JSON list of C-alpha atoms in Angstrom, two decimals:
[
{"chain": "D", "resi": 265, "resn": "UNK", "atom": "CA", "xyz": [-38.83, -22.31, -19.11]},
{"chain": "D", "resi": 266, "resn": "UNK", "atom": "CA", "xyz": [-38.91, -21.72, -15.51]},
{"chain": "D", "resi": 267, "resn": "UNK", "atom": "CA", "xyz": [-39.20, -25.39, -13.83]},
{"chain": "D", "resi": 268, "resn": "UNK", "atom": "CA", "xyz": [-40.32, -25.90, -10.23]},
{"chain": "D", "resi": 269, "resn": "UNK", "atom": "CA", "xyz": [-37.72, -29.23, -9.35]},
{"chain": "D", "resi": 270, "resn": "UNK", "atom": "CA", "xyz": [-34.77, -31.08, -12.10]},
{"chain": "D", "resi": 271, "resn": "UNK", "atom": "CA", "xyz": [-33.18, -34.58, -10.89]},
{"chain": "D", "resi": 272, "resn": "UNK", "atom": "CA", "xyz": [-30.94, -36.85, -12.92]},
{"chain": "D", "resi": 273, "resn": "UNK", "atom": "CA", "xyz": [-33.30, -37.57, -15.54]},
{"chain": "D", "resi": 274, "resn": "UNK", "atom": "CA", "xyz": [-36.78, -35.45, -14.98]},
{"chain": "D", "resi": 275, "resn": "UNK", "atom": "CA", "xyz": [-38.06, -31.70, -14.88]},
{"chain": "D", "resi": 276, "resn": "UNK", "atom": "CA", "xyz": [-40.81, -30.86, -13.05]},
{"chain": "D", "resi": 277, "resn": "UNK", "atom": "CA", "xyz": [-42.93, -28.06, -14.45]},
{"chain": "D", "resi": 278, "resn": "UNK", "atom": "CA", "xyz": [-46.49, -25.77, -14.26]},
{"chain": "D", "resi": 279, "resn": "UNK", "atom": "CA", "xyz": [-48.91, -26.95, -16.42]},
{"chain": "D", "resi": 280, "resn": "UNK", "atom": "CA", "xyz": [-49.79, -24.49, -18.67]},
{"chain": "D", "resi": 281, "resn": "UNK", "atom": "CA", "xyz": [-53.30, -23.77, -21.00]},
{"chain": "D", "resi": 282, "resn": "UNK", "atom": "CA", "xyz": [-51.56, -25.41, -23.91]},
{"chain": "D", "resi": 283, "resn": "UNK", "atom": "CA", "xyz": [-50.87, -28.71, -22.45]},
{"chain": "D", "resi": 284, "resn": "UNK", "atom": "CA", "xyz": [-54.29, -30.16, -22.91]},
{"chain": "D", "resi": 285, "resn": "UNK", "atom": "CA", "xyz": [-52.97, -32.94, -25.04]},
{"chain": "D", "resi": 286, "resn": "UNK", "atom": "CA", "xyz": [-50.10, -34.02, -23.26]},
{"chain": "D", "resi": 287, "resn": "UNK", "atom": "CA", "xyz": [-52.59, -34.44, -20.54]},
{"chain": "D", "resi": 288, "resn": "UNK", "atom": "CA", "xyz": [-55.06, -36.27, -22.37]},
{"chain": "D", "resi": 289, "resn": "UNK", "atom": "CA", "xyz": [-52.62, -38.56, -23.42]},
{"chain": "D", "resi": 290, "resn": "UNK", "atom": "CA", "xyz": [-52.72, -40.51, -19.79]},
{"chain": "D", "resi": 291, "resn": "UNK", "atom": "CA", "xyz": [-55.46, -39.15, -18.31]},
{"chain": "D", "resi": 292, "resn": "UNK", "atom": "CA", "xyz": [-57.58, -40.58, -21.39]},
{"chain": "D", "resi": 293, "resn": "UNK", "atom": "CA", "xyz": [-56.13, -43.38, -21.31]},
{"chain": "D", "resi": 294, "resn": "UNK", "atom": "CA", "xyz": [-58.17, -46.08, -19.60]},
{"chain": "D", "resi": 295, "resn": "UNK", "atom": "CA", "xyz": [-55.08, -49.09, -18.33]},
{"chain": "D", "resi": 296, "resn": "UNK", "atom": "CA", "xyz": [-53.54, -45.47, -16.38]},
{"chain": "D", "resi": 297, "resn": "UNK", "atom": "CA", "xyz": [-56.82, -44.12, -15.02]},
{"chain": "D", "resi": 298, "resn": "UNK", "atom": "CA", "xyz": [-57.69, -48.28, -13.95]},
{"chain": "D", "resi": 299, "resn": "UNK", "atom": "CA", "xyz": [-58.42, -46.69, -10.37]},
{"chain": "D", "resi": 300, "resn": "UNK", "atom": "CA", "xyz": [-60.71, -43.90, -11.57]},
{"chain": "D", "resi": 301, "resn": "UNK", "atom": "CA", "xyz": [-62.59, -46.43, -13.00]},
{"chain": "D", "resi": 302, "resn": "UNK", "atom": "CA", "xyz": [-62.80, -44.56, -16.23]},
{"chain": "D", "resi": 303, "resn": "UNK", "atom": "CA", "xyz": [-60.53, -42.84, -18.58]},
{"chain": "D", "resi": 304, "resn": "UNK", "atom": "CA", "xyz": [-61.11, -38.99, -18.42]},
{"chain": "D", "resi": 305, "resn": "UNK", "atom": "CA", "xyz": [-63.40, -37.04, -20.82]},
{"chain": "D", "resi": 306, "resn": "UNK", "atom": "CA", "xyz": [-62.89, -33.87, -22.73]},
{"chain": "D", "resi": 307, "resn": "UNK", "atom": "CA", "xyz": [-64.28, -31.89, -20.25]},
{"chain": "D", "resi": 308, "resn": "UNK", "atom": "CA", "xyz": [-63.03, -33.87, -17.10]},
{"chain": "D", "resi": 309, "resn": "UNK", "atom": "CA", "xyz": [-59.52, -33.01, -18.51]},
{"chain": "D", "resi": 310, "resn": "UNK", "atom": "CA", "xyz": [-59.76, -29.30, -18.85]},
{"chain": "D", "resi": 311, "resn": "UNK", "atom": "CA", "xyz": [-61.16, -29.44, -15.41]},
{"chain": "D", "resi": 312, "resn": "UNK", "atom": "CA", "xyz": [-58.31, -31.33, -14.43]},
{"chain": "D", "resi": 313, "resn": "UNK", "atom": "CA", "xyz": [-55.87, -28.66, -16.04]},
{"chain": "D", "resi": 314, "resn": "UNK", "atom": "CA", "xyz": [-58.01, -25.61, -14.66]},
{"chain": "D", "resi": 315, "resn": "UNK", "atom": "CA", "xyz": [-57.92, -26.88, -10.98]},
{"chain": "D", "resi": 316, "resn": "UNK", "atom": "CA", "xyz": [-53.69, -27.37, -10.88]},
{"chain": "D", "resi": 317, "resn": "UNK", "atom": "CA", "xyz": [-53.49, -23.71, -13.08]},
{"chain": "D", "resi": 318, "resn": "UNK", "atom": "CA", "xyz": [-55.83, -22.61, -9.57]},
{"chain": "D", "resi": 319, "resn": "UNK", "atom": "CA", "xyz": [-53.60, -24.55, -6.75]},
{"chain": "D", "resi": 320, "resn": "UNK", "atom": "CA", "xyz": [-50.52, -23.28, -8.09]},
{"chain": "D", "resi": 321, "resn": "UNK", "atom": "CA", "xyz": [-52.23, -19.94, -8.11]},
{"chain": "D", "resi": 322, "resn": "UNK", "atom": "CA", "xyz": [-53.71, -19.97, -4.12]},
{"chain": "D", "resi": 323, "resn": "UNK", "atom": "CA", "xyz": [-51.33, -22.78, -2.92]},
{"chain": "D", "resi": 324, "resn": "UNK", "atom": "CA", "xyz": [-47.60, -21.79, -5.39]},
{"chain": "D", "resi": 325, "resn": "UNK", "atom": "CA", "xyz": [-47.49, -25.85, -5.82]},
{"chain": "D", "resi": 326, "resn": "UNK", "atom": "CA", "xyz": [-50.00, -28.48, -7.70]},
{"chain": "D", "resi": 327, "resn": "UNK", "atom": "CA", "xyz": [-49.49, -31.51, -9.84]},
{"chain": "D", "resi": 328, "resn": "UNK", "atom": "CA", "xyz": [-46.88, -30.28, -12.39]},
{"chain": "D", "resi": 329, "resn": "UNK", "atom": "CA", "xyz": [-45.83, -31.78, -15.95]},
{"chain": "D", "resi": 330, "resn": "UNK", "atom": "CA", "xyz": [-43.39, -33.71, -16.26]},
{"chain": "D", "resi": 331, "resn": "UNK", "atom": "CA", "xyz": [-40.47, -33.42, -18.80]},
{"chain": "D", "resi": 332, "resn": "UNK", "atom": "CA", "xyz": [-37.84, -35.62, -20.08]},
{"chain": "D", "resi": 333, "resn": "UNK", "atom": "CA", "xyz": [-34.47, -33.54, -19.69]},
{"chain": "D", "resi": 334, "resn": "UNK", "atom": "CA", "xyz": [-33.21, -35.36, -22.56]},
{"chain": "D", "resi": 335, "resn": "UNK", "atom": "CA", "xyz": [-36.14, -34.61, -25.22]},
{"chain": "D", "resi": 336, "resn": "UNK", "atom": "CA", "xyz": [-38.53, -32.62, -23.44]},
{"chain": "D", "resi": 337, "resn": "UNK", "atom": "CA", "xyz": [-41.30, -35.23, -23.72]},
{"chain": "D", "resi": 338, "resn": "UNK", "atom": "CA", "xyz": [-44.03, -34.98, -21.25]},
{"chain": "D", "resi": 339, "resn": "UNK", "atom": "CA", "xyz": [-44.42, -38.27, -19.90]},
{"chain": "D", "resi": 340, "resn": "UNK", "atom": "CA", "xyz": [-47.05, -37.58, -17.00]},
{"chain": "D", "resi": 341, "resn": "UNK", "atom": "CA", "xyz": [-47.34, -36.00, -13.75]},
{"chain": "D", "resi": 342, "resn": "UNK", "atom": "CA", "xyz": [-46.73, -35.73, -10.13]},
{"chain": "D", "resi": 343, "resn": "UNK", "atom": "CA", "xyz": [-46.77, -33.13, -7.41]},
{"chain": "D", "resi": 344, "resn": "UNK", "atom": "CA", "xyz": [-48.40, -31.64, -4.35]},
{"chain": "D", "resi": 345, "resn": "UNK", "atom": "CA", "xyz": [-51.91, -31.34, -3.95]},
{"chain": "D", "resi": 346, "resn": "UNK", "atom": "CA", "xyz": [-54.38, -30.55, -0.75]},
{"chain": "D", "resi": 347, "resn": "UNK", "atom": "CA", "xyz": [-56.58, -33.42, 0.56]},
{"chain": "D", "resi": 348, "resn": "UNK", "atom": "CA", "xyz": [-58.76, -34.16, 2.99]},
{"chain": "D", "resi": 349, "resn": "UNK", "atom": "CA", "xyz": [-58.92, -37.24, 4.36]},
{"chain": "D", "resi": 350, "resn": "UNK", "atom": "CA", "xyz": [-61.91, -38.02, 6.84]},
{"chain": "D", "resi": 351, "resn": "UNK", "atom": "CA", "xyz": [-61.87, -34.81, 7.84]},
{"chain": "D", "resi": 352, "resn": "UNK", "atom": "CA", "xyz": [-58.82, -34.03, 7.95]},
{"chain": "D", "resi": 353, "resn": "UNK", "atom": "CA", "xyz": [-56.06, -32.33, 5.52]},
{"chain": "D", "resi": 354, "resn": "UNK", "atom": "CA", "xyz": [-52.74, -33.81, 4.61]},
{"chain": "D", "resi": 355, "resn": "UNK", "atom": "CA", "xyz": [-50.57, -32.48, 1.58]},
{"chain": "D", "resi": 356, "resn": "UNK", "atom": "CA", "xyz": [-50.26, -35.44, -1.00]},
{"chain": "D", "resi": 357, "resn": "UNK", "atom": "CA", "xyz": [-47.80, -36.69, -3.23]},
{"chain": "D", "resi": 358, "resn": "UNK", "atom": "CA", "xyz": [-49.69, -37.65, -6.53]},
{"chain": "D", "resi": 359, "resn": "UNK", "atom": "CA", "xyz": [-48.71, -38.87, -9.84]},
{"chain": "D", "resi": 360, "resn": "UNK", "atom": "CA", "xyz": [-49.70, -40.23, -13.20]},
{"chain": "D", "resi": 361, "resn": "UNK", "atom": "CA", "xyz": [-47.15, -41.06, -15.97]},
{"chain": "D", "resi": 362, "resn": "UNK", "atom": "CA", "xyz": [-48.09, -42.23, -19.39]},
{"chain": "D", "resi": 363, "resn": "UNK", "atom": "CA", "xyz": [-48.10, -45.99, -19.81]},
{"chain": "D", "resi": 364, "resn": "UNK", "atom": "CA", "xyz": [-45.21, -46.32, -22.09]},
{"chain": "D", "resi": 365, "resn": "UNK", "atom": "CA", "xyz": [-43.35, -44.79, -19.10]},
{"chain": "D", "resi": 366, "resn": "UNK", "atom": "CA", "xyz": [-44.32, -47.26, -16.37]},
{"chain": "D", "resi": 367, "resn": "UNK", "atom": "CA", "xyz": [-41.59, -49.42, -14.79]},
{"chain": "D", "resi": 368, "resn": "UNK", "atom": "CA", "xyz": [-38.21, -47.00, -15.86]},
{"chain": "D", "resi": 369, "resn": "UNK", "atom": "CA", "xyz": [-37.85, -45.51, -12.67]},
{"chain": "D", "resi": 370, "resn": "UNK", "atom": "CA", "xyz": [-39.56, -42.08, -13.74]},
{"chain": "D", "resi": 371, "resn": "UNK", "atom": "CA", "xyz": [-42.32, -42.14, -10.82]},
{"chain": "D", "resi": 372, "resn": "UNK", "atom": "CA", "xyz": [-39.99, -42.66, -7.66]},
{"chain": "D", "resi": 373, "resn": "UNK", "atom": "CA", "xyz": [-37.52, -40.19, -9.23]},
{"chain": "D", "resi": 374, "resn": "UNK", "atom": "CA", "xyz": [-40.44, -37.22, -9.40]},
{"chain": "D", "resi": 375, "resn": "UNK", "atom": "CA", "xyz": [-42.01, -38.47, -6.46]},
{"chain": "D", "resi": 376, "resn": "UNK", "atom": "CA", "xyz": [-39.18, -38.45, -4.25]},
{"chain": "D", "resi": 377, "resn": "UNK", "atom": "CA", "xyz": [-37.86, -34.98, -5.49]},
{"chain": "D", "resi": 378, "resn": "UNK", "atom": "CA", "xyz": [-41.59, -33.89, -4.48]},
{"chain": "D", "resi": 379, "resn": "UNK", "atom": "CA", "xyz": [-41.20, -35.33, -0.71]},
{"chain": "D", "resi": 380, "resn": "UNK", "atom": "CA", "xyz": [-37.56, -33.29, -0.76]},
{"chain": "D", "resi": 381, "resn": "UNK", "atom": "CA", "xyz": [-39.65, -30.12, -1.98]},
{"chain": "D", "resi": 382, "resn": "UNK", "atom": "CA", "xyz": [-42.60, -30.64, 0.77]},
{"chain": "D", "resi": 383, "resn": "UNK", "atom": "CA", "xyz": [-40.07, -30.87, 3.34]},
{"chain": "D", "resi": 384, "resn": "UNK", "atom": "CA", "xyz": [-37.13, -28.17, 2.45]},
{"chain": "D", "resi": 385, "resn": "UNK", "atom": "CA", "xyz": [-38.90, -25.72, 0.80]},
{"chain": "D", "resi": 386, "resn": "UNK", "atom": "CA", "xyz": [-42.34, -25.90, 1.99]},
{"chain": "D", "resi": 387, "resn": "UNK", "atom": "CA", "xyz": [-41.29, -26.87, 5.17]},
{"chain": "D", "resi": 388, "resn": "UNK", "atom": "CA", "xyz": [-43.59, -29.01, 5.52]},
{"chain": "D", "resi": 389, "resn": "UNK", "atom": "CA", "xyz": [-43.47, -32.23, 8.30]},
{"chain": "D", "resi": 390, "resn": "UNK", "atom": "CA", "xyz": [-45.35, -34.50, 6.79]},
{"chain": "D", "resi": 391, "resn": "UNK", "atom": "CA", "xyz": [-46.58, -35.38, 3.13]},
{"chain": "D", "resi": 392, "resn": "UNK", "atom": "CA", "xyz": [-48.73, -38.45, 2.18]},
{"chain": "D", "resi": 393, "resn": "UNK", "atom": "CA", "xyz": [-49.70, -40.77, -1.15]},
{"chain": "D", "resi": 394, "resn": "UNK", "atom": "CA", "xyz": [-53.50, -41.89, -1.41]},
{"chain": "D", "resi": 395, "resn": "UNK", "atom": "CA", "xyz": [-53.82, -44.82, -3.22]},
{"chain": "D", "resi": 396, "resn": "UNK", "atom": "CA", "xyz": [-56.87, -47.38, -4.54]},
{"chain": "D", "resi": 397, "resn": "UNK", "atom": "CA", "xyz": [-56.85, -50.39, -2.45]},
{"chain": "D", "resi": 398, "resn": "UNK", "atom": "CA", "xyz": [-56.35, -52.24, -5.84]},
{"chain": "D", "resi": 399, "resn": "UNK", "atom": "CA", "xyz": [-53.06, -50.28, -7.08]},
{"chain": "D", "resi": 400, "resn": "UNK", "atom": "CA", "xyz": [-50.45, -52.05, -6.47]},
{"chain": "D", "resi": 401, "resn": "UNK", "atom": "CA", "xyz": [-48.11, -50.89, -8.24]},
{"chain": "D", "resi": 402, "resn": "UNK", "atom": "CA", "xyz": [-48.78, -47.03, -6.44]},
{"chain": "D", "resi": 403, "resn": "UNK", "atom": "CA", "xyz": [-48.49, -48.86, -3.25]},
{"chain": "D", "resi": 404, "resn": "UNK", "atom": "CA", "xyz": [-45.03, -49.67, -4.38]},
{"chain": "D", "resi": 405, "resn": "UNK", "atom": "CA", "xyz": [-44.01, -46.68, -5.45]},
{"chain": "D", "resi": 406, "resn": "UNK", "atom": "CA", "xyz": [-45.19, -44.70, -2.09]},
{"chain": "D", "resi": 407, "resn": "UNK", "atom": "CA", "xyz": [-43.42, -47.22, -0.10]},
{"chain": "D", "resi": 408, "resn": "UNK", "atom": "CA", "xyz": [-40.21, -46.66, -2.17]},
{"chain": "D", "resi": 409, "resn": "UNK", "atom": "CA", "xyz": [-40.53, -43.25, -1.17]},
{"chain": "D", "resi": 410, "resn": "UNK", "atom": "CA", "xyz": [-40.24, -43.91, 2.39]},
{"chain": "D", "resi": 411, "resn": "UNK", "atom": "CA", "xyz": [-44.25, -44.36, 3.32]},
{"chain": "D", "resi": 412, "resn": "UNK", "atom": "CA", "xyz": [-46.27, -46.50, 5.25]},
{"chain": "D", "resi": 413, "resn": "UNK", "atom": "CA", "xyz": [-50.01, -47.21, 5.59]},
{"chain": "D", "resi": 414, "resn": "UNK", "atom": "CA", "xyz": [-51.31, -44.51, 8.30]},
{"chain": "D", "resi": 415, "resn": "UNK", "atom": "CA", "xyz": [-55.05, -45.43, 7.53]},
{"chain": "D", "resi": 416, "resn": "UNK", "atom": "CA", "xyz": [-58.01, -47.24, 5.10]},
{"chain": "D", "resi": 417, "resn": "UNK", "atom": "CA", "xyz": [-60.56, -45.38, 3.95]},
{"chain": "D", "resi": 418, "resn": "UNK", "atom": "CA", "xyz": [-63.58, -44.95, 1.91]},
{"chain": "D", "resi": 419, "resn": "UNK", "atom": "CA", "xyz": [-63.47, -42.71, -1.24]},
{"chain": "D", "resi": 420, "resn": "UNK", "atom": "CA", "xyz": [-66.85, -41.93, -2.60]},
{"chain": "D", "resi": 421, "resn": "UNK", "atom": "CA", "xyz": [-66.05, -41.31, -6.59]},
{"chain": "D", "resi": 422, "resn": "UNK", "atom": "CA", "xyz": [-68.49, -41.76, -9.81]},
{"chain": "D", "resi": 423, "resn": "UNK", "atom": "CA", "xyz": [-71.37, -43.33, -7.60]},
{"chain": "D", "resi": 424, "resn": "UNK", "atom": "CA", "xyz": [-68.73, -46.04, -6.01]},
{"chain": "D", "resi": 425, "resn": "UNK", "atom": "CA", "xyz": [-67.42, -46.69, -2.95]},
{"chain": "D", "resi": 426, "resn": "UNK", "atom": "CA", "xyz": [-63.79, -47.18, -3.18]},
{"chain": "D", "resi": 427, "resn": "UNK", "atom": "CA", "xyz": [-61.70, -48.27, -0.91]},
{"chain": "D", "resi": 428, "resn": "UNK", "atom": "CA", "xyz": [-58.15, -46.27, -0.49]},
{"chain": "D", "resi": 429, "resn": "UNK", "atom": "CA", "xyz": [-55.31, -46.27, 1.96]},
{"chain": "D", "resi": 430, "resn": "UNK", "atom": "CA", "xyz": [-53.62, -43.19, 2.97]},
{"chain": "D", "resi": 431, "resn": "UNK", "atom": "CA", "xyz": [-49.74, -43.67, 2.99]},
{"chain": "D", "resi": 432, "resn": "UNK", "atom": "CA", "xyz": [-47.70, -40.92, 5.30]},
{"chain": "D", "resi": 433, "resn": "UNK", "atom": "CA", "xyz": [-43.83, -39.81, 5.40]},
{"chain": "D", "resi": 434, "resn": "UNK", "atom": "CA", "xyz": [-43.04, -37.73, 8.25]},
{"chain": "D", "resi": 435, "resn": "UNK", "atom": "CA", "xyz": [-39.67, -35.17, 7.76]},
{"chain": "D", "resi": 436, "resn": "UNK", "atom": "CA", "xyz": [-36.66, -36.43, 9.67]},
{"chain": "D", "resi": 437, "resn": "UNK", "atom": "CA", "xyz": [-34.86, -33.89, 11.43]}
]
């Protein structure tokens, strides 16, 4: 298995054609997806899956699978991904992990091994987080990993207008 980034506990992989269920398992689940507003369908999945297979294909990064180094459980996601913002983009730190997951440490352990990629391998100077105004606990996590609120802005998504603030780490030399 070739992975992308291993800490203590985690292992950071591609998602691959055969993952569709592990994906499914958060991304239809409706108390992870609370700031979608909807849990995902079928389709919206293998959309999901199809669009990281291309990023990692014209980008070499995406939102990759993550892995348990102890059982090899995928327990979510998190990883790079293009955005724009207003008109602008910014490379963003995003990530998902299945419920039973939440509040072990697992998100701030990926997330922060994904702001040491964007930064030493990449190169990159600065990464963000984009988070619903009503996601607390993603706030959190992106201020644990060094962020703080660059702007507020409106996310048009499923006919809604949702607020979303846009969280930003610059590199330190």
């Amino acid at each position: 298995m070739n992975y992308i980034l291993e800490t203590k506990r985690l292992r950071l992989r591609n998602w691959r054609i055969d993952d569709v269920d592990n994906l499914k398992r958060f991304l239809q689940d409706r108390e992870v997806m609370y700031a979608y507003e909807h849990a995902f369908s079928d389709g919206e999945v293998q959309n999901w899956l199809n669009w990281n297979i291309t990023s990692y294909k014209e980008n070499g990064y995406g939102l990759w699978a993550i892995e348990l180094r102890s059982s090899r459980e995928v327990i979510g996601e998190c990883g790079l991904t293009n955005q724009m913002v207003e008109g602008k983009s910014y490379l963003e730190i995003g990530y998902h992990l299945v419920k039973n997951r939440w509040h072990k440490g697992y998100g701030i352990e990926a997330a922060k091994a994904c702001k040491y990629y964007a930064f030493e391998k990449l190169n990159k100077e600065q990464v963000v987080s984009i988070v619903r105004d009503t996601n607390i606990p993603s706030m959190n996590l992106a201020i644990r990993n060094g962020m703080v609120i660059k702007t507020r802005f409106i996310k048009h998504y499923h006919g809604m207008d949702m607020p979303h603030y846009l969280f930003s780490v610059k590199r330190t030399k």
